[in-house]
Short mmCIF file of C-alpha atoms in Angstrom, two decimals:
data_model
loop_
_atom_site.label_atom_id
_atom_site.label_comp_id
_atom_site.label_asym_id
_atom_site.label_seq_id
_atom_site.Cartn_x
_atom_site.Cartn_y
_atom_site.Cartn_z
CA UNK A 1 1.68 -8.14 -7.19
CA UNK A 2 -1.54 -8.80 -9.05
CA UNK A 3 -2.90 -6.07 -11.26
CA UNK A 4 -5.66 -5.78 -13.80
CA UNK A 5 -9.15 -5.32 -12.42
CA UNK A 6 -11.76 -6.78 -14.70
CA UNK A 7 -14.73 -5.04 -13.05
CA UNK A 8 -15.74 -1.72 -14.54
CA UNK A 9 -14.81 0.07 -11.34
CA UNK A 10 -12.52 2.86 -10.24
CA UNK A 11 -10.12 2.37 -7.40
CA UNK A 12 -9.26 4.89 -4.74
CA UNK A 13 -5.93 3.60 -3.41
CA UNK A 14 -6.27 2.97 0.33
CA UNK A 15 -2.71 2.06 1.29
CA UNK A 16 -1.59 5.42 2.67
CA UNK A 17 -3.18 4.57 5.99
CA UNK A 18 -1.51 3.51 9.25
CA UNK A 19 -4.02 0.67 9.52
CA UNK A 20 -1.61 -1.19 7.25
CA UNK A 21 1.33 -2.31 9.33
CA UNK A 22 3.90 -1.64 6.63
CA UNK A 23 2.54 1.88 6.12
CA UNK A 24 2.50 2.56 9.86
CA UNK A 25 6.24 1.86 9.89
CA UNK A 26 6.73 4.47 7.15
CA UNK A 27 4.81 7.03 9.23
CA UNK A 28 6.65 6.13 12.44
CA UNK A 29 9.94 6.77 10.66
CA UNK A 30 8.75 9.83 8.72
CA UNK A 31 9.90 7.90 5.66
CA UNK A 32 8.72 10.32 2.97
CA UNK A 33 10.40 8.50 0.02
CA UNK A 34 8.72 5.30 1.24
CA UNK A 35 5.33 7.03 1.24
CA UNK A 36 6.05 8.43 -2.22
CA UNK A 37 6.95 4.96 -3.49
CA UNK A 38 3.70 3.61 -2.07
CA UNK A 39 1.80 6.33 -3.90
CA UNK A 40 3.59 5.55 -7.17
CA UNK A 41 2.96 1.80 -6.86
CA UNK A 42 -0.75 2.35 -6.31
CA UNK A 43 -1.05 4.63 -9.31
CA UNK A 44 0.97 2.24 -11.48
CA UNK A 45 -1.43 -0.52 -10.41
CA UNK A 46 -4.45 1.50 -11.56
CA UNK A 47 -5.58 3.79 -8.71
CA UNK A 48 -7.35 6.89 -10.05
CA UNK A 49 -7.43 8.62 -6.66
CA UNK A 50 -5.23 8.17 -3.61
CA UNK A 51 -6.74 8.34 -0.16
CA UNK A 52 -4.49 10.01 2.40
CA UNK A 53 -4.97 9.06 6.04
CA UNK A 54 -2.04 9.69 8.36
CA UNK A 55 -3.96 8.58 11.45
CA UNK A 56 -3.64 10.32 14.79
CA UNK A 57 -0.35 11.90 13.70
CA UNK A 58 -2.47 14.42 11.77
CA UNK A 59 -3.68 15.86 15.09
CA UNK A 60 -0.25 16.20 16.66
CA UNK A 61 2.04 16.86 13.71
CA UNK A 62 0.45 19.10 11.11
CA UNK A 63 3.71 19.81 9.23
CA UNK A 64 4.00 16.05 8.70
CA UNK A 65 0.50 15.96 7.19
CA UNK A 66 1.27 18.79 4.77
CA UNK A 67 4.69 17.30 3.96
CA UNK A 68 2.99 14.01 3.06
CA UNK A 69 0.44 15.72 0.81
CA UNK A 70 3.14 17.72 -0.99
CA UNK A 71 5.47 14.74 -1.29
CA UNK A 72 2.76 12.58 -2.84
CA UNK A 73 1.81 15.29 -5.31
CA UNK A 74 5.48 15.67 -6.16
CA UNK A 75 5.54 12.19 -7.66
CA UNK A 76 2.02 11.32 -8.86
CA UNK A 77 -0.55 13.29 -10.82
CA UNK A 78 -3.77 11.66 -9.65
CA UNK A 79 -6.06 13.62 -7.33
CA UNK A 80 -6.15 12.93 -3.59
CA UNK A 81 -8.85 12.03 -1.14
CA UNK A 82 -8.38 13.36 2.38
CA UNK A 83 -9.41 11.26 5.35
CA UNK A 84 -8.76 13.41 8.43
CA UNK A 85 -10.73 13.74 11.65
CA UNK A 86 -11.95 17.33 11.63
CA UNK A 87 -12.79 20.37 9.52
CA UNK A 88 -9.68 22.27 10.53
CA UNK A 89 -7.51 19.49 9.10
CA UNK A 90 -9.66 19.24 5.97
CA UNK A 91 -9.00 22.93 5.46
CA UNK A 92 -5.27 22.41 5.94
CA UNK A 93 -5.29 19.59 3.36
CA UNK A 94 -7.35 21.59 0.88
CA UNK A 95 -5.02 24.59 1.32
CA UNK A 96 -2.01 22.36 0.68
CA UNK A 97 -3.49 20.46 -2.25
CA UNK A 98 -2.10 21.56 -5.62
CA UNK A 99 -4.92 21.19 -8.12
CA UNK A 100 -2.63 21.87 -11.07
CA UNK A 101 -0.42 18.96 -10.08
CA UNK A 102 -3.49 16.73 -10.30
CA UNK A 103 -4.40 17.80 -13.83
CA UNK A 104 -6.99 20.25 -12.53
CA UNK A 105 -8.97 17.54 -10.73
CA UNK A 106 -10.71 18.30 -7.46
CA UNK A 107 -9.78 16.45 -4.29
CA UNK A 108 -12.28 14.40 -2.29
CA UNK A 109 -13.22 15.23 1.28
CA UNK A 110 -13.57 11.85 2.97
CA UNK A 111 -15.97 12.04 4.66
CA UNK A 112 -19.05 13.85 5.91
CA UNK A 113 -22.20 12.52 7.56
CA UNK A 114 -25.56 14.07 8.30
CA UNK A 115 -24.35 14.97 11.77
CA UNK A 116 -20.84 15.94 10.68
CA UNK A 117 -21.65 18.36 7.90
CA UNK A 118 -19.43 21.26 8.95
CA UNK A 119 -16.72 20.47 6.36
CA UNK A 120 -19.19 21.73 3.75
CA UNK A 121 -18.51 25.25 5.10
CA UNK A 122 -15.21 25.01 3.21
CA UNK A 123 -16.84 24.25 -0.12
CA UNK A 124 -17.22 27.77 -1.52
CA UNK A 125 -13.62 28.70 -0.90
CA UNK A 126 -12.12 25.31 -1.76
CA UNK A 127 -14.31 23.33 -4.14
CA UNK A 128 -14.04 19.58 -3.72
CA UNK A 129 -15.83 16.32 -4.31
CA UNK A 130 -17.22 14.64 -1.27
CA UNK A 131 -17.70 11.23 0.25
CA UNK A 132 -20.84 10.88 2.33
CA UNK A 133 -21.19 8.09 4.87
CA UNK A 134 -24.65 6.67 4.42
CA UNK A 135 -24.35 4.37 7.41
CA UNK A 136 -25.17 7.18 9.82
CA UNK A 137 -28.19 9.48 9.96
CA UNK A 138 -29.74 12.02 12.28
CA UNK A 139 -33.16 11.32 13.78
CA UNK A 140 -34.71 14.00 16.02
CA UNK A 141 -31.31 15.60 16.33
CA UNK A 142 -29.62 12.39 17.44
CA UNK A 143 -27.06 10.48 15.36
CA UNK A 144 -27.81 6.79 14.80
CA UNK A 145 -26.43 3.92 12.79
CA UNK A 146 -28.56 2.85 9.85
CA UNK A 147 -29.32 -0.84 9.83
CA UNK A 148 -31.85 -1.24 7.04
CA UNK A 149 -31.51 -0.76 3.30
CA UNK A 150 -34.29 1.80 3.34
CA UNK A 151 -32.59 3.90 6.03
CA UNK A 152 -29.23 3.76 4.24
CA UNK A 153 -30.76 4.67 0.88
CA UNK A 154 -32.88 7.48 2.29
CA UNK A 155 -29.86 8.94 4.10
CA UNK A 156 -27.88 8.82 0.86
CA UNK A 157 -30.72 10.45 -1.03
CA UNK A 158 -31.23 13.23 1.53
CA UNK A 159 -27.52 14.02 1.59
CA UNK A 160 -27.08 13.95 -2.17
CA UNK A 161 -30.04 16.23 -2.81
CA UNK A 162 -28.91 18.59 -0.06
CA UNK A 163 -25.44 18.79 -1.63
CA UNK A 164 -26.99 19.42 -5.02
CA UNK A 165 -29.57 21.98 -3.88
CA UNK A 166 -27.70 23.84 -1.14
CA UNK A 167 -24.18 23.74 -2.56
CA UNK A 168 -24.81 23.33 -6.29
CA UNK A 169 -22.64 20.25 -6.32
CA UNK A 170 -22.91 18.12 -9.48
CA UNK A 171 -24.19 14.62 -8.78
CA UNK A 172 -21.03 12.99 -10.13
CA UNK A 173 -18.97 14.82 -7.50
CA UNK A 174 -20.75 12.87 -4.78
CA UNK A 175 -19.52 9.50 -3.52
CA UNK A 176 -21.87 7.60 -1.25
CA UNK A 177 -19.78 5.51 1.14
CA UNK A 178 -21.65 2.30 1.90
CA UNK A 179 -20.29 0.50 4.89
CA UNK A 180 -19.34 -3.10 4.10
CA UNK A 181 -19.38 -4.96 7.42
CA UNK A 182 -17.24 -7.86 8.57
CA UNK A 183 -19.34 -10.95 7.98
CA UNK A 184 -17.96 -12.68 11.07
CA UNK A 185 -19.95 -10.34 13.32
CA UNK A 186 -22.85 -9.64 10.99
CA UNK A 187 -25.82 -11.20 12.75
CA UNK A 188 -28.15 -8.33 11.86
CA UNK A 189 -28.13 -8.65 8.08
CA UNK A 190 -25.94 -5.58 7.50
CA UNK A 191 -24.33 -7.03 4.36
CA UNK A 192 -27.79 -7.74 2.98
CA UNK A 193 -28.91 -4.20 3.88
CA UNK A 194 -25.90 -2.67 2.13
CA UNK A 195 -26.47 -4.66 -1.05
CA UNK A 196 -30.19 -3.83 -1.06
CA UNK A 197 -29.31 -0.17 -0.50
CA UNK A 198 -27.05 -0.29 -3.56
CA UNK A 199 -30.04 -1.46 -5.60
CA UNK A 200 -32.31 1.26 -4.18
CA UNK A 201 -29.81 4.06 -4.73
CA UNK A 202 -28.84 2.77 -8.17
CA UNK A 203 -32.45 2.74 -9.33
CA UNK A 204 -33.31 6.25 -8.08
CA UNK A 205 -33.53 8.44 -11.20
CA UNK A 206 -32.88 11.63 -9.22
CA UNK A 207 -29.50 10.29 -8.12
CA UNK A 208 -28.25 9.43 -11.59
CA UNK A 209 -24.53 10.11 -11.97
CA UNK A 210 -23.73 9.73 -8.28
CA UNK A 211 -21.01 7.25 -7.32
CA UNK A 212 -21.29 4.44 -4.80
CA UNK A 213 -18.20 3.32 -2.97
CA UNK A 214 -16.96 1.47 0.07
CA UNK A 215 -13.95 -0.10 1.68
CA UNK A 216 -13.86 -3.86 1.29
CA UNK A 217 -11.04 -4.81 3.62
CA UNK A 218 -13.41 -5.29 6.60
CA UNK A 219 -15.51 -7.97 4.98
CA UNK A 220 -13.18 -10.88 5.64
CA UNK A 221 -11.71 -9.70 8.95
CA UNK A 222 -10.77 -12.40 11.45
CA UNK A 223 -11.61 -15.21 9.06
CA UNK A 224 -9.12 -17.95 8.13
CA UNK A 225 -6.96 -17.28 5.08
CA UNK A 226 -8.35 -20.16 3.02
CA UNK A 227 -11.91 -20.97 2.04
CA UNK A 228 -13.14 -24.58 2.17
CA UNK A 229 -12.38 -24.88 -1.55
CA UNK A 230 -8.76 -23.82 -0.93
CA UNK A 231 -9.12 -20.34 -2.44
CA UNK A 232 -8.08 -17.01 -0.84
CA UNK A 233 -11.15 -16.41 1.33
CA UNK A 234 -10.75 -12.69 2.03
CA UNK A 235 -10.07 -11.83 -1.58
CA UNK A 236 -12.93 -14.00 -2.79
CA UNK A 237 -15.32 -12.35 -0.34
CA UNK A 238 -14.36 -8.93 -1.67
CA UNK A 239 -15.03 -10.17 -5.17
CA UNK A 240 -18.30 -11.82 -4.11
CA UNK A 241 -19.55 -8.51 -2.73
CA UNK A 242 -18.51 -6.70 -5.91
CA UNK A 243 -20.08 -9.36 -8.13
CA UNK A 244 -23.42 -8.60 -6.51
CA UNK A 245 -23.02 -4.82 -6.13
CA UNK A 246 -21.32 -3.58 -9.31
CA UNK A 247 -24.24 -4.37 -11.68
CA UNK A 248 -26.42 -2.02 -9.61
CA UNK A 249 -24.10 0.98 -9.66
CA UNK A 250 -21.40 0.35 -7.04
CA UNK A 251 -18.63 1.81 -9.18
CA UNK A 252 -15.74 2.82 -6.90
CA UNK A 253 -13.70 0.81 -4.45
CA UNK A 254 -11.61 2.22 -1.65
CA UNK A 255 -9.10 -0.57 -1.90
CA UNK A 256 -5.69 -1.94 -2.79
CA UNK A 257 -5.18 -1.50 -6.53
CA UNK A 258 -3.08 -4.62 -7.01
CA UNK A 259 -5.68 -6.91 -5.43
CA UNK A 260 -7.01 -7.78 -8.90
CA UNK A 261 -10.77 -7.49 -8.37
CA UNK A 262 -12.78 -9.67 -10.74
CA UNK A 263 -16.33 -11.01 -11.04
CA UNK A 264 -16.89 -14.52 -9.73
CA UNK A 265 -18.69 -17.17 -11.76
CA UNK A 266 -22.18 -18.12 -10.55
CA UNK A 267 -21.00 -21.52 -9.31
CA UNK A 268 -18.02 -20.18 -7.36
CA UNK A 269 -17.95 -21.72 -3.87
CA UNK A 270 -17.44 -18.45 -1.98
CA UNK A 271 -20.06 -16.58 -4.02
CA UNK A 272 -22.61 -19.37 -3.49
CA UNK A 273 -21.86 -19.42 0.24
CA UNK A 274 -22.05 -15.63 0.42
CA UNK A 275 -25.48 -15.68 -1.20
CA UNK A 276 -26.61 -18.24 1.39
CA UNK A 277 -25.11 -16.15 4.21
CA UNK A 278 -27.01 -13.05 3.03
CA UNK A 279 -30.31 -14.82 3.67
CA UNK A 280 -29.46 -15.59 7.32
CA UNK A 281 -29.65 -13.67 10.57
CA UNK A 282 -28.67 -14.27 14.19
CA UNK A 283 -27.11 -17.63 15.05
CA UNK A 284 -28.01 -18.94 11.59
CA UNK A 285 -25.72 -16.26 10.14
CA UNK A 286 -22.88 -17.38 12.41
CA UNK A 287 -23.40 -20.98 11.28
CA UNK A 288 -23.41 -19.79 7.66
CA UNK A 289 -20.06 -18.06 8.20
CA UNK A 290 -18.48 -21.39 9.19
CA UNK A 291 -19.42 -22.82 5.80
CA UNK A 292 -16.94 -20.44 4.15
CA UNK A 293 -14.00 -22.30 5.63
CA UNK A 294 -15.37 -25.66 6.85
CA UNK A 295 -16.47 -28.10 4.22
CA UNK B 1 24.80 11.01 -6.87
CA UNK B 2 22.55 10.61 -3.80
CA UNK B 3 24.23 9.08 -0.79
CA UNK B 4 22.57 8.74 2.60
CA UNK B 5 24.31 7.75 5.82
CA UNK B 6 23.20 7.19 9.40
CA UNK B 7 19.79 5.77 8.53
CA UNK B 8 17.90 4.79 11.67
CA UNK B 9 16.81 1.34 10.53
CA UNK B 10 16.80 -0.08 14.06
CA UNK B 11 13.64 1.89 14.78
CA UNK B 12 11.98 0.27 11.79
CA UNK B 13 13.24 -3.15 12.90
CA UNK B 14 11.17 -2.91 16.09
CA UNK B 15 8.10 -3.70 14.07
CA UNK B 16 9.56 -5.98 11.41
CA UNK B 17 9.48 -9.58 12.59
CA UNK B 18 7.28 -11.76 14.72
CA UNK B 19 7.74 -15.32 15.90
CA UNK B 20 7.68 -17.59 18.91
CA UNK B 21 8.05 -16.19 22.42
CA UNK B 22 11.65 -17.38 22.78
CA UNK B 23 12.55 -16.12 19.34
CA UNK B 24 10.96 -12.73 20.04
CA UNK B 25 12.82 -12.50 23.35
CA UNK B 26 16.15 -13.24 21.66
CA UNK B 27 15.37 -10.76 18.96
CA UNK B 28 14.59 -8.00 21.47
CA UNK B 29 17.84 -8.82 23.19
CA UNK B 30 19.96 -8.48 20.06
CA UNK B 31 18.07 -5.36 19.02
CA UNK B 32 19.06 -3.86 22.35
CA UNK B 33 22.63 -5.02 21.81
CA UNK B 34 22.77 -3.44 18.37
CA UNK B 35 21.36 -0.21 19.74
CA UNK B 36 23.46 0.01 22.90
CA UNK B 37 26.72 -0.87 21.18
CA UNK B 38 25.93 1.20 18.07
CA UNK B 39 26.58 -1.75 15.79
CA UNK B 40 24.66 -0.43 12.80
CA UNK B 41 25.92 2.16 10.35
CA UNK B 42 23.27 1.97 7.64
CA UNK B 43 23.86 3.82 4.41
CA UNK B 44 23.01 3.67 0.75
CA UNK B 45 24.15 5.35 -2.43
CA UNK B 46 22.70 5.24 -5.89
CA UNK B 47 22.93 6.74 -9.33
CA UNK B 48 20.48 6.68 -12.23
CA UNK B 49 22.79 6.32 -15.20
CA UNK B 50 21.62 7.01 -18.76
CA UNK B 51 22.30 4.29 -21.33
CA UNK B 52 25.25 5.06 -23.59
CA UNK B 53 23.68 3.18 -26.50
CA UNK B 54 20.27 1.83 -27.50
CA UNK B 55 19.35 -1.16 -25.33
CA UNK B 56 20.15 -4.64 -26.55
CA UNK B 57 21.40 -7.97 -25.20
CA UNK B 58 24.18 -5.93 -23.59
CA UNK B 59 23.33 -2.72 -21.80
CA UNK B 60 25.93 0.03 -21.91
CA UNK B 61 25.79 2.74 -19.24
CA UNK B 62 28.35 5.01 -17.63
CA UNK B 63 31.15 3.35 -19.57
CA UNK B 64 30.24 -0.12 -18.25
CA UNK B 65 28.56 -3.03 -20.04
CA UNK B 66 26.06 -5.41 -18.48
CA UNK B 67 24.75 -8.63 -19.93
CA UNK B 68 21.23 -8.24 -18.49
CA UNK B 69 18.63 -9.10 -21.15
CA UNK B 70 16.02 -9.64 -18.43
CA UNK B 71 15.87 -5.87 -18.05
CA UNK B 72 14.75 -5.39 -21.66
CA UNK B 73 11.08 -4.36 -21.38
CA UNK B 74 8.21 -5.95 -23.32
CA UNK B 75 7.02 -2.43 -24.17
CA UNK B 76 8.04 1.13 -23.40
CA UNK B 77 11.64 2.26 -23.69
CA UNK B 78 14.56 1.49 -21.40
CA UNK B 79 16.63 4.66 -21.11
CA UNK B 80 18.75 4.25 -17.98
CA UNK B 81 19.89 1.93 -15.22
CA UNK B 82 19.47 2.65 -11.53
CA UNK B 83 22.51 1.26 -9.71
CA UNK B 84 22.49 1.17 -5.92
CA UNK B 85 24.63 -0.06 -3.08
CA UNK B 86 23.55 -0.51 0.53
CA UNK B 87 25.29 -1.49 3.73
CA UNK B 88 24.73 -1.71 7.47
CA UNK B 89 28.44 -1.45 8.18
CA UNK B 90 30.78 -3.98 9.78
CA UNK B 91 29.65 -3.67 13.40
CA UNK B 92 27.18 -6.52 13.37
CA UNK B 93 29.47 -8.99 11.62
CA UNK B 94 32.26 -8.24 14.12
CA UNK B 95 29.91 -8.71 17.06
CA UNK B 96 28.54 -11.96 15.57
CA UNK B 97 32.12 -13.26 15.39
CA UNK B 98 32.76 -12.31 19.00
CA UNK B 99 29.55 -14.01 20.16
CA UNK B 100 30.51 -17.20 18.35
CA UNK B 101 33.97 -17.05 19.94
CA UNK B 102 32.21 -16.71 23.29
CA UNK B 103 30.09 -19.82 22.46
CA UNK B 104 26.85 -17.81 22.36
CA UNK B 105 25.63 -19.34 19.12
CA UNK B 106 21.91 -18.53 19.56
CA UNK B 107 22.60 -14.87 20.15
CA UNK B 108 25.08 -14.82 17.27
CA UNK B 109 22.55 -16.30 14.89
CA UNK B 110 19.81 -13.96 16.06
CA UNK B 111 22.09 -10.96 15.61
CA UNK B 112 23.14 -12.18 12.18
CA UNK B 113 19.49 -12.60 11.18
CA UNK B 114 18.71 -9.12 12.46
CA UNK B 115 21.56 -7.83 10.31
CA UNK B 116 20.02 -9.44 7.23
CA UNK B 117 16.64 -7.89 8.01
CA UNK B 118 18.21 -4.48 8.46
CA UNK B 119 20.04 -4.82 5.16
CA UNK B 120 16.73 -5.70 3.44
CA UNK B 121 15.22 -2.60 5.02
CA UNK B 122 18.05 -0.36 3.77
CA UNK B 123 17.63 -1.85 0.28
CA UNK B 124 13.88 -1.18 0.46
CA UNK B 125 14.50 2.43 1.47
CA UNK B 126 17.04 2.90 -1.34
CA UNK B 127 14.62 1.44 -3.89
CA UNK B 128 11.78 3.68 -2.69
CA UNK B 129 14.06 6.69 -2.96
CA UNK B 130 15.12 5.71 -6.51
CA UNK B 131 11.52 5.12 -7.54
CA UNK B 132 10.48 8.57 -6.29
CA UNK B 133 13.52 10.10 -7.98
CA UNK B 134 12.73 8.39 -11.30
CA UNK B 135 9.09 9.44 -11.10
CA UNK B 136 10.07 13.07 -10.56
CA UNK B 137 11.94 12.81 -13.87
CA UNK B 138 8.71 11.41 -15.44
CA UNK B 139 10.33 7.99 -15.73
CA UNK B 140 9.19 4.56 -14.60
CA UNK B 141 11.26 1.84 -12.94
CA UNK B 142 10.88 -1.92 -13.37
CA UNK B 143 12.88 -5.07 -12.77
CA UNK B 144 15.53 -5.68 -10.14
CA UNK B 145 18.73 -7.66 -10.56
CA UNK B 146 21.57 -8.25 -8.14
CA UNK B 147 25.00 -9.40 -9.25
CA UNK B 148 25.24 -13.12 -8.64
CA UNK B 149 21.51 -13.74 -8.97
CA UNK B 150 20.04 -15.34 -12.10
CA UNK B 151 19.88 -12.63 -14.76
CA UNK B 152 23.13 -10.85 -13.85
CA UNK B 153 26.52 -12.52 -13.44
CA UNK B 154 28.54 -11.93 -10.29
CA UNK B 155 31.36 -10.39 -12.29
CA UNK B 156 29.10 -7.36 -12.90
CA UNK B 157 29.58 -6.48 -9.23
CA UNK B 158 32.52 -4.13 -9.68
CA UNK B 159 30.74 -2.16 -12.39
CA UNK B 160 27.55 -1.85 -10.34
CA UNK B 161 29.44 -0.67 -7.27
CA UNK B 162 31.43 1.84 -9.30
CA UNK B 163 28.31 3.33 -10.91
CA UNK B 164 26.53 3.44 -7.55
CA UNK B 165 29.56 5.11 -5.94
CA UNK B 166 29.65 2.44 -3.28
CA UNK B 167 33.06 3.66 -2.12
CA UNK B 168 31.35 6.80 -0.77
CA UNK B 169 29.59 4.66 1.85
CA UNK B 170 32.62 2.51 2.60
CA UNK B 171 31.88 -0.57 0.50
CA UNK B 172 34.91 -2.29 -1.03
CA UNK B 173 35.21 -5.31 -3.26
CA UNK B 174 38.01 -7.84 -2.88
CA UNK B 175 39.61 -9.92 -5.62
CA UNK B 176 37.12 -12.74 -4.99
CA UNK B 177 34.25 -10.29 -5.62
CA UNK B 178 33.27 -10.36 -1.96
CA UNK B 179 31.90 -7.11 -0.59
CA UNK B 180 33.24 -5.63 2.62
CA UNK B 181 31.44 -4.98 4.92
CA UNK B 182 29.84 -8.37 4.31
CA UNK B 183 26.41 -7.06 5.18
CA UNK B 184 26.22 -5.04 2.00
CA UNK B 185 24.29 -5.48 -1.20
CA UNK B 186 24.01 -3.94 -4.63
CA UNK B 187 21.35 -3.85 -7.31
CA UNK B 188 20.51 -2.72 -10.80
CA UNK B 189 17.03 -1.70 -11.89
CA UNK B 190 15.65 -0.72 -15.28
CA UNK B 191 14.53 2.88 -15.73
CA UNK B 192 12.72 4.29 -18.72
CA UNK B 193 9.58 5.53 -20.36
CA UNK B 194 6.33 3.63 -19.75
CA UNK B 195 8.05 0.45 -18.63
CA UNK B 196 5.47 -2.24 -17.81
CA UNK B 197 5.71 -4.25 -14.58
CA UNK B 198 8.05 -7.22 -15.06
CA UNK B 199 6.69 -10.76 -15.01
CA UNK B 200 9.85 -12.16 -13.38
CA UNK B 201 11.42 -11.84 -9.99
CA UNK B 202 15.03 -12.20 -8.90
CA UNK B 203 13.71 -14.72 -6.35
CA UNK B 204 11.90 -16.99 -8.79
CA UNK B 205 14.72 -19.53 -9.12
CA UNK B 206 15.72 -19.43 -5.47
CA UNK B 207 15.54 -22.83 -3.77
CA UNK B 208 14.58 -21.20 -0.47
CA UNK B 209 11.69 -19.33 -2.01
CA UNK B 210 8.90 -21.45 -0.50
CA UNK B 211 10.17 -21.01 3.06
CA UNK B 212 11.68 -17.53 2.74
CA UNK B 213 10.47 -15.22 5.54
CA UNK B 214 11.50 -12.10 3.65
CA UNK B 215 9.45 -13.10 0.61
CA UNK B 216 6.49 -13.99 2.83
CA UNK B 217 6.76 -10.65 4.61
CA UNK B 218 6.76 -8.79 1.29
CA UNK B 219 3.70 -10.75 0.13
CA UNK B 220 1.88 -10.05 3.40
CA UNK B 221 2.62 -6.34 3.10
CA UNK B 222 1.00 -6.34 -0.36
#
């Protein structure tokens, strides 16, 4: 287990999520001590928040969801982030959450979008911090996926100012979730757009104090384990993204605390290849992806 | 002294291993055999035992003494030892013997391998339970030794089993220090205040380390 992240970032532990095969087995077996141990290991490895996602079981087995929340808080004192599919379940999580057990810290509602804003109705009764997905916006009443840096940044700005002005939420209680796409299918320049959006949001004086975050585990999906230089490709890609994003204000990772995130040197093979990839689109982007693992 | 019996580890085993088509088929077959014939009686017991004296080269706990300097932390304070015993019962080993007698070696080996996986799973569950228990007492846990591995001599086995109350789950030790049921294991972990993660592993000197499927599975899960 690698620990020690040398970026100046905060980690929201992502492992309590059935997307991880080993965690799914814990859920399937209602293995509460196993889930507790997973929570402890993430905190010991440096997580400052723990994201809780029990998958579809949350819809069918609400006592299990509340048992998981209580069990985690029984053994760790970091605040939780709740990733559930609807407002009713957010309310259940917020009702169950013991703020005192988390040193008085607020939980995070993960997440809202411009077209899924109804969780904010809970804010007055149950204060929380919030994660806003900037990858989706509403245009003429219709939800759409943002594909340019400008659209992502303007969605983030609109949402942050709305939270500040309508709800009185402090800027540092807002986490903008920037979608980090899998490069293997990124022929539209989505990685480039996300990184440019980080720069735009990070340089907006009205948004000072706001956090930028994202899950990194998608970036290397379906790629071979090793890069052409023999290094761990998926891990290097995560670090390549962070190397370019952290200096502009990307300060929180929804990730695995023991991954050991660290900046890559300028001449690192994967970072150099990632920079080249970011300048490509269409079939050129697909060709650029091959360079990661074929010398 | 927590003691848990009748763990349903077969359910967990459904998702544990992958492999070639023929290997998967054989595995499904022996899983069915284990389930239908109720061959698994998984159980664990453990006890977090306070040290009787300040930690040193020898660790004294519960009236026993262990020569286990690997457990001495680089920082923090070791205050207790977590001793655990785990078993899946004798059903699988008996059935393996009967399959060998019936000249069904492939099935026997597959069932034996399944037994090992299940025992690993019981040990994982016991460790998770101890970790949660230690944390509730505001303690940390670090380092794992098993009698017979580098770092803890085999003759510590009797003391570990006694402190873990292994007899409560039917584990016995014979004069040759062999556990019965054979598919049983025991372990000792350090418990204390602000213990840092250890830089060693009980597997680090193992000759099978490079090709060990259990080690690879643990690494993949991380």
